[in-house]
Coordinates of C-alpha atoms in Angstrom, one line a residue:
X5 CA 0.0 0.0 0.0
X6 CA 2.8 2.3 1.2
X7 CA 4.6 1.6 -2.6
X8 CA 1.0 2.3 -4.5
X9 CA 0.4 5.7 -2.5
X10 CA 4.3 6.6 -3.9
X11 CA 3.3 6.0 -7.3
X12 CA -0.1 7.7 -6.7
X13 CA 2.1 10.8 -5.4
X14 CA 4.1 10.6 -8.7
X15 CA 1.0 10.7 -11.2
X16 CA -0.6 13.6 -9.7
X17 CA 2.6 15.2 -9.7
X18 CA 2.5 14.5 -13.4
X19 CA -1.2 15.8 -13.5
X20 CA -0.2 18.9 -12.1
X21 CA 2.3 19.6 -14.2
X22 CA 0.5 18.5 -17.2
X23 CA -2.9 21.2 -16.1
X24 CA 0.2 24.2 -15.8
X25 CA 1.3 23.3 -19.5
X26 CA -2.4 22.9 -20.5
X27 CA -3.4 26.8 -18.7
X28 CA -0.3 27.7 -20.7
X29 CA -1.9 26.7 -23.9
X30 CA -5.3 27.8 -23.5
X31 CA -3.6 31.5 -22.9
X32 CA -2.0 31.5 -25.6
X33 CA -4.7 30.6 -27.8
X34 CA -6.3 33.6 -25.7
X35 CA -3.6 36.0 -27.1
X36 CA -4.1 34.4 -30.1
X37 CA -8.1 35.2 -30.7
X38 CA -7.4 38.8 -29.2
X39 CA -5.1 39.5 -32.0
X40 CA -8.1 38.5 -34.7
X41 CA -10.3 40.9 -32.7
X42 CA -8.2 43.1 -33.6
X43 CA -7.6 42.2 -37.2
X44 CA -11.6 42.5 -37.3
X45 CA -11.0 38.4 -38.3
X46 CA -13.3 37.3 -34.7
X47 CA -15.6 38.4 -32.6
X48 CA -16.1 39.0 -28.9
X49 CA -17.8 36.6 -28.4
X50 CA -14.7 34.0 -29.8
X51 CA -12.9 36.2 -26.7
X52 CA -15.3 35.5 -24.3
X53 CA -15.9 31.6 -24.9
X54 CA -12.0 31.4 -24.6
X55 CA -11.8 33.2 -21.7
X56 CA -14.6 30.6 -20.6
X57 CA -12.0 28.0 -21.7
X58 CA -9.4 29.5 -19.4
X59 CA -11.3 29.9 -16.7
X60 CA -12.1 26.0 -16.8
X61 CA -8.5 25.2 -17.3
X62 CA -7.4 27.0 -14.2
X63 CA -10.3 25.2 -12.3
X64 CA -9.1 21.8 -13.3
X65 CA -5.5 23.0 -12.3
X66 CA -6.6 23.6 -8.5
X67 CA -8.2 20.4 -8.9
X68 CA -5.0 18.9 -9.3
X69 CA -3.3 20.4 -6.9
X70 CA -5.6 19.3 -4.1
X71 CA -5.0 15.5 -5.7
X72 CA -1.8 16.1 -4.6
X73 CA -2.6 17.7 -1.4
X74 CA -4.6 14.0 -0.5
X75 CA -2.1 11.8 -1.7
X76 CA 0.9 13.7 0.6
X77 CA -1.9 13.3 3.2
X78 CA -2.6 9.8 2.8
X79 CA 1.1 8.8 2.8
X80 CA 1.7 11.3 6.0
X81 CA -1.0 9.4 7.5
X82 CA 0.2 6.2 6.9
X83 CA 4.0 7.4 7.7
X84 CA 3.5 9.4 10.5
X85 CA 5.0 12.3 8.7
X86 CA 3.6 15.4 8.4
X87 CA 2.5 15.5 4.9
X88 CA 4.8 18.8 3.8
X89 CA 7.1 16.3 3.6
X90 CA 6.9 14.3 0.5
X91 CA 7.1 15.6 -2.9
X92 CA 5.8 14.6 -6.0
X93 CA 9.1 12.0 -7.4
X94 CA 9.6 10.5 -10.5
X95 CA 7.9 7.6 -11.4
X96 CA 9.3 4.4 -10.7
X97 CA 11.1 2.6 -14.8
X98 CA 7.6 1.0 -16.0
X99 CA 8.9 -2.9 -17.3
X100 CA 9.4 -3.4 -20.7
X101 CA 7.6 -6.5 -20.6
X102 CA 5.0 -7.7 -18.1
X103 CA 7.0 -11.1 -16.3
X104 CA 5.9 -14.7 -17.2
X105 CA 2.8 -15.8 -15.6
X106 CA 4.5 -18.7 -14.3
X107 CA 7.4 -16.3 -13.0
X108 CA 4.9 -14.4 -11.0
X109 CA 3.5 -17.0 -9.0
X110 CA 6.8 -18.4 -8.4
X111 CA 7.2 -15.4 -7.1
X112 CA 4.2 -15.4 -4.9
X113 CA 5.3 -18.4 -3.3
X114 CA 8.2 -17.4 -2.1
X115 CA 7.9 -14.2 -1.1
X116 CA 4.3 -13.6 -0.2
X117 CA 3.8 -12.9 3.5
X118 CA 0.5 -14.4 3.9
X119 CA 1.6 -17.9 2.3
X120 CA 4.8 -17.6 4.6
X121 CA 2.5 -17.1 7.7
X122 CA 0.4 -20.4 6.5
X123 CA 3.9 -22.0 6.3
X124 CA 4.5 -20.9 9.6
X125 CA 1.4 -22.2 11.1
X126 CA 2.2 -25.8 9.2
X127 CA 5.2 -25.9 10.5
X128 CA 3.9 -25.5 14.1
X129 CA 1.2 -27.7 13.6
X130 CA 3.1 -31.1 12.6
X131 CA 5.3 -30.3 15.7
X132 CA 2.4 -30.5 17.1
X133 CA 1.2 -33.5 15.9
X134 CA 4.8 -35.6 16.4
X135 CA 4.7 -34.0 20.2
X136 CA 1.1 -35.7 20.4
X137 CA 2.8 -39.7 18.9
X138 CA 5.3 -39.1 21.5
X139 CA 3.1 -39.0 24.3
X140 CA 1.1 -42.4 23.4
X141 CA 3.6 -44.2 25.5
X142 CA 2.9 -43.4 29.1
X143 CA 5.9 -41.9 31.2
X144 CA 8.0 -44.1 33.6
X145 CA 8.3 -42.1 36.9
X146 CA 11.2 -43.3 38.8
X147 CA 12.1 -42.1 42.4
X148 CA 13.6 -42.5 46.2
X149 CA 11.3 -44.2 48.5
X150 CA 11.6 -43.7 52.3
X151 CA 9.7 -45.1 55.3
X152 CA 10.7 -46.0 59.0
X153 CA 9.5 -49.0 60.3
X154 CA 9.6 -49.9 64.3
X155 CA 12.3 -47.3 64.5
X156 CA 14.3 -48.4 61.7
X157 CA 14.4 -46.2 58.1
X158 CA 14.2 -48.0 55.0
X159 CA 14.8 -46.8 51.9
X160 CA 13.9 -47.8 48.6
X161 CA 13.3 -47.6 44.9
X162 CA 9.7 -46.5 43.8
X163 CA 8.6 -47.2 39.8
X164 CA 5.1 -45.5 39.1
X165 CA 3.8 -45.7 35.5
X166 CA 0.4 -43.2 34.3
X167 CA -3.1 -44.7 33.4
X168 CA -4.9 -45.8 31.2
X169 CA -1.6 -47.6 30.2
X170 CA -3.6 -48.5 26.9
X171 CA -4.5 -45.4 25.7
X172 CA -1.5 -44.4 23.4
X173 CA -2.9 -40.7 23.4
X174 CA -5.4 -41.9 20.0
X175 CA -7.6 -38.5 21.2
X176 CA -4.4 -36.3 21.0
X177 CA -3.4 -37.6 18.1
X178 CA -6.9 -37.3 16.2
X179 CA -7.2 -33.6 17.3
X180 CA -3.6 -32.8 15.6
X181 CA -4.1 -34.5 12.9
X182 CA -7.5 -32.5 12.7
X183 CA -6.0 -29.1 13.2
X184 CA -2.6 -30.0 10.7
X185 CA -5.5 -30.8 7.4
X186 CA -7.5 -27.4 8.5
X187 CA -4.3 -25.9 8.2
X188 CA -3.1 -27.5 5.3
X189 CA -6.2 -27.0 3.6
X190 CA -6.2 -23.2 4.2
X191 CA -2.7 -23.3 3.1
X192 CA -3.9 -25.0 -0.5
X193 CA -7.3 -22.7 -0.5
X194 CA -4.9 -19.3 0.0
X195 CA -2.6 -20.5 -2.6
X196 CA -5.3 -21.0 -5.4
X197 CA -6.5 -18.0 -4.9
X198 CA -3.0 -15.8 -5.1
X199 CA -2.5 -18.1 -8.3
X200 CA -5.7 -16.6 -9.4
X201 CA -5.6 -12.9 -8.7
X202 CA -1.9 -12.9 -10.3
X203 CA -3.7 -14.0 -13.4
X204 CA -5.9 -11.3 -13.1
X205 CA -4.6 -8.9 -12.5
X206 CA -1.6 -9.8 -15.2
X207 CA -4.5 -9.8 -17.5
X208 CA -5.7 -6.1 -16.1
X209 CA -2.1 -4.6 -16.6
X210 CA -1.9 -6.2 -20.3
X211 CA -5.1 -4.6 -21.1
X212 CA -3.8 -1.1 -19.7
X213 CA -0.7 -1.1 -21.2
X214 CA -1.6 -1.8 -24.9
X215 CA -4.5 1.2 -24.2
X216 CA -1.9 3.1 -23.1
X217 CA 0.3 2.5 -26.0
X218 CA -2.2 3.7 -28.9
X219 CA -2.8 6.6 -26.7
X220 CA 0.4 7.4 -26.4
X221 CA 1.8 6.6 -30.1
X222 CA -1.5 7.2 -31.9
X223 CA -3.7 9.6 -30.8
X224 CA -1.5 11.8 -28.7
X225 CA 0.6 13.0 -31.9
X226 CA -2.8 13.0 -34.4
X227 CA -4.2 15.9 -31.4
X228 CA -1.0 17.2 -31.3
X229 CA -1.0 17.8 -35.5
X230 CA -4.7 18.5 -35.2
X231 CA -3.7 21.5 -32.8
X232 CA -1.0 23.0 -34.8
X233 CA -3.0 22.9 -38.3
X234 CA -6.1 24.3 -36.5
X235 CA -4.0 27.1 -35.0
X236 CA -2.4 28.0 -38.0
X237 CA -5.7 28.1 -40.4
X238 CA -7.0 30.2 -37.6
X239 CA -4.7 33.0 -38.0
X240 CA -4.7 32.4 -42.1
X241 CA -8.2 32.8 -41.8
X242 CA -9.2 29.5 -43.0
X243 CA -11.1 28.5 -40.2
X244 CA -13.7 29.9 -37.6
X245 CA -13.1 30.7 -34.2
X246 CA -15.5 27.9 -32.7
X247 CA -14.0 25.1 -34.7
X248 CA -10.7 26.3 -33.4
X249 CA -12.1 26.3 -29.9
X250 CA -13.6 22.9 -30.4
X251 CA -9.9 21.3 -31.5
X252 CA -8.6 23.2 -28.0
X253 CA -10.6 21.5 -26.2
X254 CA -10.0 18.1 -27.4
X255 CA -6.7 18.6 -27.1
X256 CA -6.8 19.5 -23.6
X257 CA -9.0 16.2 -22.6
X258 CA -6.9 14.0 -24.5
X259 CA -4.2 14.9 -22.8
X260 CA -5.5 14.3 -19.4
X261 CA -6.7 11.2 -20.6
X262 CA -3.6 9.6 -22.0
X263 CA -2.0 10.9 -18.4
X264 CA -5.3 8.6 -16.6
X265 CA -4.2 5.9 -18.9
X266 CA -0.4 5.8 -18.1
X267 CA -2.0 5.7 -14.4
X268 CA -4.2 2.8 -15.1
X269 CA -1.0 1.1 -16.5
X270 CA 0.7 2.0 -12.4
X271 CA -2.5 1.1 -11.0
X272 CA -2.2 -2.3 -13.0
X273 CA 1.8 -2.9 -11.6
X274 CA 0.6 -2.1 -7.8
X275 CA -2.4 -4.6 -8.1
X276 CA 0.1 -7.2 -9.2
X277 CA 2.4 -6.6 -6.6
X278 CA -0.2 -6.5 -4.0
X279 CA -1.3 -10.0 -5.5
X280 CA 2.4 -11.0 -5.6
X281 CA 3.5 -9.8 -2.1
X282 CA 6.6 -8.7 -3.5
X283 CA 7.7 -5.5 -5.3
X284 CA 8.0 -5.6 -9.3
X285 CA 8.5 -1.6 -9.8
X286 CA 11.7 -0.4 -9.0
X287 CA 12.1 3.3 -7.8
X288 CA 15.0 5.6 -8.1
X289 CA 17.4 4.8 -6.0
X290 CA 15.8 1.3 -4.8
X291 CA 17.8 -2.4 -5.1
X292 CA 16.8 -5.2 -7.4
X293 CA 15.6 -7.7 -4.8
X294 CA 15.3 -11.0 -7.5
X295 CA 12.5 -13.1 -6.5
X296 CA 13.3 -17.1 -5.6
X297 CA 11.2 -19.9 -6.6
X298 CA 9.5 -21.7 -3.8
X299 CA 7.6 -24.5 -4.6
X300 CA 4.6 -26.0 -2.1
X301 CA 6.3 -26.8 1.0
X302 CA 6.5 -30.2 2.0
X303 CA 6.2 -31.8 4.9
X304 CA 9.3 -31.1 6.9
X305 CA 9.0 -27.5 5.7
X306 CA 5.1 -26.9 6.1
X307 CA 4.1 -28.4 2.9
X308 CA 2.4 -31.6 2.1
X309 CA 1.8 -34.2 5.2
X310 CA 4.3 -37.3 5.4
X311 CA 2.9 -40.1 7.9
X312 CA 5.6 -39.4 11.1
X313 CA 7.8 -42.2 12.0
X314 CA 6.1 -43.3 15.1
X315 CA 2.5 -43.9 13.3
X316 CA 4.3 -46.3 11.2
X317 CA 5.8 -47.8 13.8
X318 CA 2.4 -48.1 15.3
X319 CA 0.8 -49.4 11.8

């Protein structure tokens, strides 16, 4: 959570900086529809719908900013920093390619700290279980005797044995056997369903990245062109001042929209960390940690249940 609010820092940094270029446009295109007034080539009411136009941007630009102010509020809260001190960083290096789905829940395994505290709990319950065989054989209590009979001690050597000598502890034994399949079962049951939100949300990044990518290498540069032709017929005279409004606009909410969709693509890479339990972006300045593989444990290791020696002893 503490890595997602991070990269949710970074993209409204972006956003912020993205509305300031955006303002900058739109009063430019201001200066440029005051200069027609004057050339008697618009009217003023082409001024006034622009200045409309700016207005909105500059609204959308204090939107921004308090997105920003929330996200250094939410990571303040979380740190237990006052939130004046983060700053909007750099994105963490998006992957060139999204990892192997196999890779990933290798990954998982290994590294995720909910199957490690399943492991854990394994572990302690076939301890439990092998403490439970080795208490079906009843103790043998050995000890001094003393006694004094018609003024004489005596000692001796006292044997005492616990009863039922016949029970071999079968109620003990069932119970850990119990608890060690609940166990192992939850272990199994939490497993499938990491497996399946890695393949997910693998699926949900794919999806964001190649929407992302026509965005970015399609339509961005087409508004960009769009922009420049309907700027320059506008001052030629080839074109109205409402179409040219109409192409500003555009511009301005396709660029906000290919910034939502590079956050979608972030958005994507935290939801398969959180499903992997281990990081996959790497910030500026952070280590590589590679990821082991880890199979299922067995049963030494909190994995699958091998019969203990003492049952087949018993057997």
């Amino acid at each position: 959570a503490l890595r997602r609010e991070y990269v949710d820092l970074a993209m409204t940094g972006r956003l912020v900086a993205a509305r300031v270029d955006l303002q900058q446009t739109t009063d430019r295109s201001l200066t440029v529809m005051r200069r027609l007034v004057q050339a008697a080539q618009a009217t003023a009411l082409d001024v006034r719908e622009f200045e409309l136009e700016t207005f909105r941007a500059e609204a959308e630009g204090l939107g921004a900013v308090q997105r920003e102010a929330d996200a250094q509020s939410r990571l303040g809260g979380r740190t237990g920093v006052t939130a004046e001190a983060f700053r909007a960083a750099e994105l963490p290096a998006s992957p060139a390619d999204v990892p192997a789905l196999e890779a990933l829940q290798q990954l998982a395994l290994s590294d995720h700290p909910d199957l490690a505290r399943r492991r854990a709990e394994y572990n302690v319950a076939e301890k439990e279980l092998r403490l439970e065989y080795a208490r079906q054989y009843p103790d043998l209590n050995i000890g001094m005797t003393y006694e004094r009979v018609q003024g004489v001690d005596q000692y001796g050597l006292g044997v005492g044995i616990e009863i039922p000598l016949f029970d071999r502890n079968q109620p003990g034994i069932a119970r850990a056997k119990a608890h060690r399949a609940q166990i192992r079962a939850a272990f199994e049951s939490e497993v499938e369903r990491r497996l399946a939100a890695i393949e997910a949300a693998r699926r949900r990044l794919t999806a964001a990245r190649n929407t992302f990518d026509v965005m970015q290498l399609k339509i961005a540069p087409a508004a960009e062109l769009t922009l420049k032709l309907a700027r320059t017929a506008l001052e030629a005279g080839a074109a109205d001042a409402l179409r040219f409004l109409t192409v500003v606009r555009q511009q301005r909410l396709l660029r906000i929209e290919i910034l939502e969709a590079e956050g979608a693509v972030y958005q994507a890479w935290s939801d398969l960390e959180k499903a992997c339990g281990a990081p996959l972006l790497i910030f500026e300045g952070e280590p590589k940690a590679p990821g082991s593989s880890m199979s299922k444990p067995s049963d030494e290791d909190g994995g699958a249940a091998k019969t203990p020696k003492s049952e087949k002893e018993n057997s």
